Amino acid sequence: MKNPMNKNLFSPTIAGYLFVVISALSFASNNAFAVIGYRGGSTPLSLLTFRSLFALIALTLIIKSIGAPISLPTRQRNIALGLGILNALLSLALMSSFAHAPIGLAVLVFYLFPILTGVSASALGQEKLTKSLIFGLIGCFIGLLLTIEINLEKEVLFGLVLAGIAAFLMTAINLISARVLNTGNVWSVTLHIHISATILLILITIITTDFSLPVTTSGWGGVWGAAIFYTVAITAYFAAIARIGAIRSGLVMNLEPVGSIVLGFVWLSQILTLRQLIGAAIVICTVSALKWFEQSSK
């Protein structure tokens, strides 16, 4: 006699939520390991180039092992390659922000991109400006006022500006993807994104001669940790989307800024004030509520 508990325990929905939690926490771990790599002598560009090349090789092996097609129609391939350029610039801005600001604050600013995407889509006439989006804007604004204190150092503010640039680039990627990219083969799309991103990062590295390897054991651990956890995060996220869809997966991904704040405190001794923690909670809850309302309205 089969135990119904086992069927529920390993249901696609539960497995999907488990995968997206693993993805969110792996992205947060990638962020923390990146800072460890910087402290060991690596630069953001060097670490990012290494990470992108590692992910490209890993994705190729994964796609071949599961038998998914690699090729894309010409139009979708060109769009994916173009998105890879934006993704490389996004990653460079975000990963560079960790060298100047606490990862919790930087990721929090970056995670404003769902709000920015909604506002931009409304401005472009793709979607209507809903009440939930307006309340989301107000909530995030209040949260950021509490989080970004006036007496922050210039270096920290510079890091948050970089995170903001990354948020705008992510918004552009979302708008372009939603409008012109239509394919069920997300594995191949992501592979092509990493192809152009890796090539661009390598070219930037060669032109700027900015390639600094870690000089400490912990630094090498940070570089390898960032690469491995980033690849795990991507793979787990795809597995989650296949089981519970992109909307519910995106909702749970709000665990990443929470994980980044916790890991920043535990691993890196990056302490946020009570006011900043309250502001972070408001932003995270606001973005989560907005995504929940969007899901409920569909």
C-alpha atoms as one frame of an Amber mdcrd trajectory, in Angstrom:
protein
   0.000   0.000   0.000   1.382   3.408  -1.069   1.765   6.084   1.529  -0.092
   9.259   0.424   2.381  11.288   2.478   5.171  10.392   0.026   3.111  11.567
  -2.950   2.507  14.962  -1.357   6.090  15.236  -0.111   7.542  14.902  -3.610
   4.798  16.658  -5.546   5.957  18.961  -8.383   4.629  22.012  -6.536   6.539
  21.319  -3.315   9.644  20.432  -5.309   9.269  23.680  -7.268   9.164  25.797
  -4.127  12.138  23.891  -2.732  14.137  24.585  -5.898  13.347  28.305  -5.868
  14.340  28.583  -2.197  17.635  26.884  -3.076  18.015  29.329  -5.978  17.383
  32.424  -3.853  19.769  31.324  -1.105  22.389  30.315  -3.684  22.227  33.764
  -5.282  22.660  35.273  -1.819  25.638  32.977  -1.188  27.113  34.000  -4.531
  26.930  37.626  -3.384  28.673  36.906  -0.090  31.387  34.767  -1.684  32.041
  37.566  -4.178  32.912  39.954  -1.343  35.243  37.308   0.124  36.896  37.081
  -3.293  37.359  40.859  -3.396  38.936  40.841   0.046  41.345  38.179  -1.207
  42.614  40.324  -4.067  40.195  39.683  -6.938  38.470  42.520  -8.774  34.740
  42.482  -9.653  35.527  42.181 -13.388  37.945  39.287 -12.867  35.560  37.409
 -10.617  32.615  38.036 -12.928  34.531  36.867 -16.014  35.567  33.684 -14.211
  32.027  33.131 -12.953  30.454  33.687 -16.362  32.873  31.299 -18.089  32.284
  28.665 -15.416  28.487  29.019 -15.763  28.711  28.840 -19.564  30.599  25.543
 -19.441  28.282  24.139 -16.751  25.115  25.148 -18.634  26.417  23.531 -21.819
  27.067  20.274 -19.990  23.658  20.383 -18.267  21.789  21.051 -21.525  23.600
  18.187 -23.250  22.940  15.837 -20.339  19.183  16.503 -20.297  18.921  16.398
 -24.079  17.522  19.916 -24.486  18.079  21.625 -27.860  20.829  24.230 -28.007
  20.032  25.996 -31.273  17.475  28.795 -31.553  15.688  30.421 -34.497  17.794
  33.239 -35.933  15.659  36.076 -34.536  15.470  34.618 -31.020  19.177  33.804
 -31.077  20.094  37.381 -31.973  17.788  38.758 -29.275  19.239  36.392 -26.674
  22.776  37.403 -27.639  21.786  41.060 -27.349  20.286  40.441 -23.919  23.581
  38.829 -22.950  25.363  42.138 -23.501  22.900  43.899 -21.210  23.210  41.061
 -18.699  26.994  41.407 -18.656  26.744  45.132 -17.942  24.069  44.460 -15.305
  26.218  41.846 -13.561  29.271  44.090 -13.681  27.357  46.961 -12.072  25.774
  44.753  -9.394  28.907  42.768  -8.537  30.928  45.996  -8.416  28.406  47.469
  -5.974  29.325  44.772  -3.434  32.866  46.166  -3.306  31.536  49.511  -2.054
  28.303  48.866  -0.136  26.978  46.147   2.204  25.556  43.359   0.057  22.204
  43.509   1.885  21.651  47.154   0.949  22.957  46.710  -2.605  20.726  43.708
  -3.337  17.796  45.531  -1.758  18.222  48.456  -4.173  18.619  46.014  -7.065
  15.378  44.258  -6.121  13.445  47.405  -6.933  13.454  46.235 -10.545   9.942
  44.663 -10.354   8.566  48.091  -9.381  10.634  49.806 -12.088   9.459  47.246
 -14.630   5.818  47.905 -13.780   6.232  51.683 -13.965   8.159  51.472 -17.248
   5.615  49.104 -18.777   2.854  51.551 -17.819   4.772  54.490 -19.302   5.269
  52.563 -22.554   1.605  51.629 -22.700   2.265  47.914 -22.242   0.318  47.748
 -18.965  -2.013  49.955 -16.942  -0.827  51.828 -13.872  -2.723  49.902 -11.189
  -3.430  50.886  -7.594  -1.230  48.069  -6.340   1.690  49.459  -8.349   1.115
  52.960  -6.952   1.042  51.593  -3.387   4.158  49.585  -4.253   5.981  52.741
  -5.299   4.998  54.507  -2.087   5.996  51.535   0.070   9.391  51.145  -1.585
  10.036  54.882  -1.353   9.323  54.861   2.390  11.466  51.760   2.866  14.399
  53.289   1.013  14.119  56.507   3.009  14.610  54.441   6.149  17.324  52.267
   4.646  19.520  54.830   2.902  20.566  57.098   5.720  21.665  60.665   4.976
  25.027  60.198   6.685  26.104  57.263   4.547  29.695  57.407   3.307  30.274
  58.459  -0.304  31.701  55.038  -1.124  28.551  53.307   0.124  26.362  55.704
  -1.848  28.452  54.960  -4.943  27.825  51.245  -4.422  24.085  51.831  -4.117
  24.139  53.900  -7.315  25.770  50.956  -9.096  23.053  48.666  -7.705  20.442
  51.132  -8.993  22.020  51.048 -12.461  21.817  47.250 -12.316  18.116  47.518
 -11.417  17.455  49.731 -14.449  19.346  47.328 -16.719  17.310  44.427 -15.315
  14.165  46.431 -16.056  15.281  46.867 -19.659  15.968  43.143 -19.960  12.517
  42.314 -18.586  10.758  44.714 -20.959  12.643  43.460 -24.007  12.184  39.807
 -23.059   8.457  40.177 -22.473   7.952  42.024 -25.733  10.092  40.267 -28.317
  11.325  36.984 -26.866   8.922  34.070 -27.103  10.296  30.612 -26.587   9.707
  27.683 -24.303  13.378  26.714 -24.409  14.654  28.867 -21.548  17.748  26.689
 -21.230  18.968  27.555 -24.722  18.029  31.222 -24.333  20.052  31.478 -21.122
  22.967  29.643 -22.727  23.065  32.167 -25.580  22.813  35.024 -23.075  25.878
  33.656 -21.300  27.745  33.196 -24.597  27.617  36.887 -25.516  28.014  37.987
 -21.883  31.153  35.885 -21.452  32.656  37.111 -24.726  32.012  40.745 -23.773
  33.489  40.306 -20.297  36.593  38.643 -21.719  37.012  41.495 -24.227  36.631
  44.110 -21.473  39.188  42.227 -19.388  41.664  42.154 -22.281  41.161  45.843
 -23.151  41.389  47.084 -19.567  43.991  44.462 -18.532  41.952  44.222 -15.336
  42.543  40.615 -14.383  43.541  40.195 -10.761  43.603  36.714  -9.301  43.172
  36.249  -5.545  46.355  36.201  -3.490  44.884  34.356  -0.506  43.288  30.955
   0.016  40.079  32.560   1.253  40.060  34.753  -1.861  40.198  31.712  -4.124
  37.439  30.156  -2.034  35.345  33.254  -2.639  35.893  33.150  -6.416  35.078
  29.452  -6.699  32.187  29.779  -4.278  30.642  32.620  -6.290  30.950  30.639
  -9.522  29.516  27.425  -8.087  26.626  29.009  -6.194  25.717  31.208  -9.184
  25.489  28.119 -11.397  23.466  26.228  -8.770  21.142  29.234  -8.484  20.475
  29.355 -12.229  19.906  25.599 -12.502  17.576  25.505  -9.488  15.635  28.506
 -10.795  14.957  26.761 -14.117  13.839  23.643 -12.251  11.468  25.798 -10.176
   9.976  27.582 -13.206   9.279  24.217 -14.848   7.230  23.169 -11.813   5.516
  26.273 -10.397   5.908  28.900 -13.118   7.795  32.175 -13.376   5.376  34.296
 -11.301   5.394  32.169  -8.157   9.131  31.573  -8.549   9.727  35.316  -8.781
   7.708  35.859  -5.605   9.832  33.462  -3.559  13.024  34.961  -5.023  12.505
  37.861  -2.628  14.336  35.620  -0.169  17.578  36.678  -1.883  17.842  40.131
  -0.262  16.886  38.561   3.082  19.587  35.926   2.644  22.095  38.572   1.558
  21.428  40.635   4.692  21.811  37.564   6.937  24.964  36.303   5.208  26.397
  39.810   5.170  26.052  39.859   8.948  27.183  36.280   9.666  30.049  35.924
   7.155  31.156  39.488   6.495  30.278  41.334   9.725  28.247  43.873   7.737
  25.879  45.174  10.389  22.750  47.142   9.460  21.053  49.479  11.924  17.568
  48.777  13.243  16.234  51.589  11.048  17.826  50.040   7.967  16.446  46.606
   8.832  12.942  48.073   9.175  13.334  49.832   5.843  14.571  46.616   4.222
  11.583  44.714   5.610   9.183  47.326   4.186  10.768  47.136   0.722  10.823
  43.327   0.652   7.229  43.027   1.901   6.064  45.679  -0.573   7.650  43.980
  -3.575   6.336  40.580  -2.405   2.812  41.963  -1.979   2.928  43.560  -5.431
   3.927  40.271  -7.038   1.195  38.465  -5.094  -1.461  40.932  -6.303  -0.211
  40.554  -9.876  -0.523  36.788  -9.598  -3.998  36.997  -8.043  -5.290  39.316
 -10.782  -4.342  36.881 -13.564
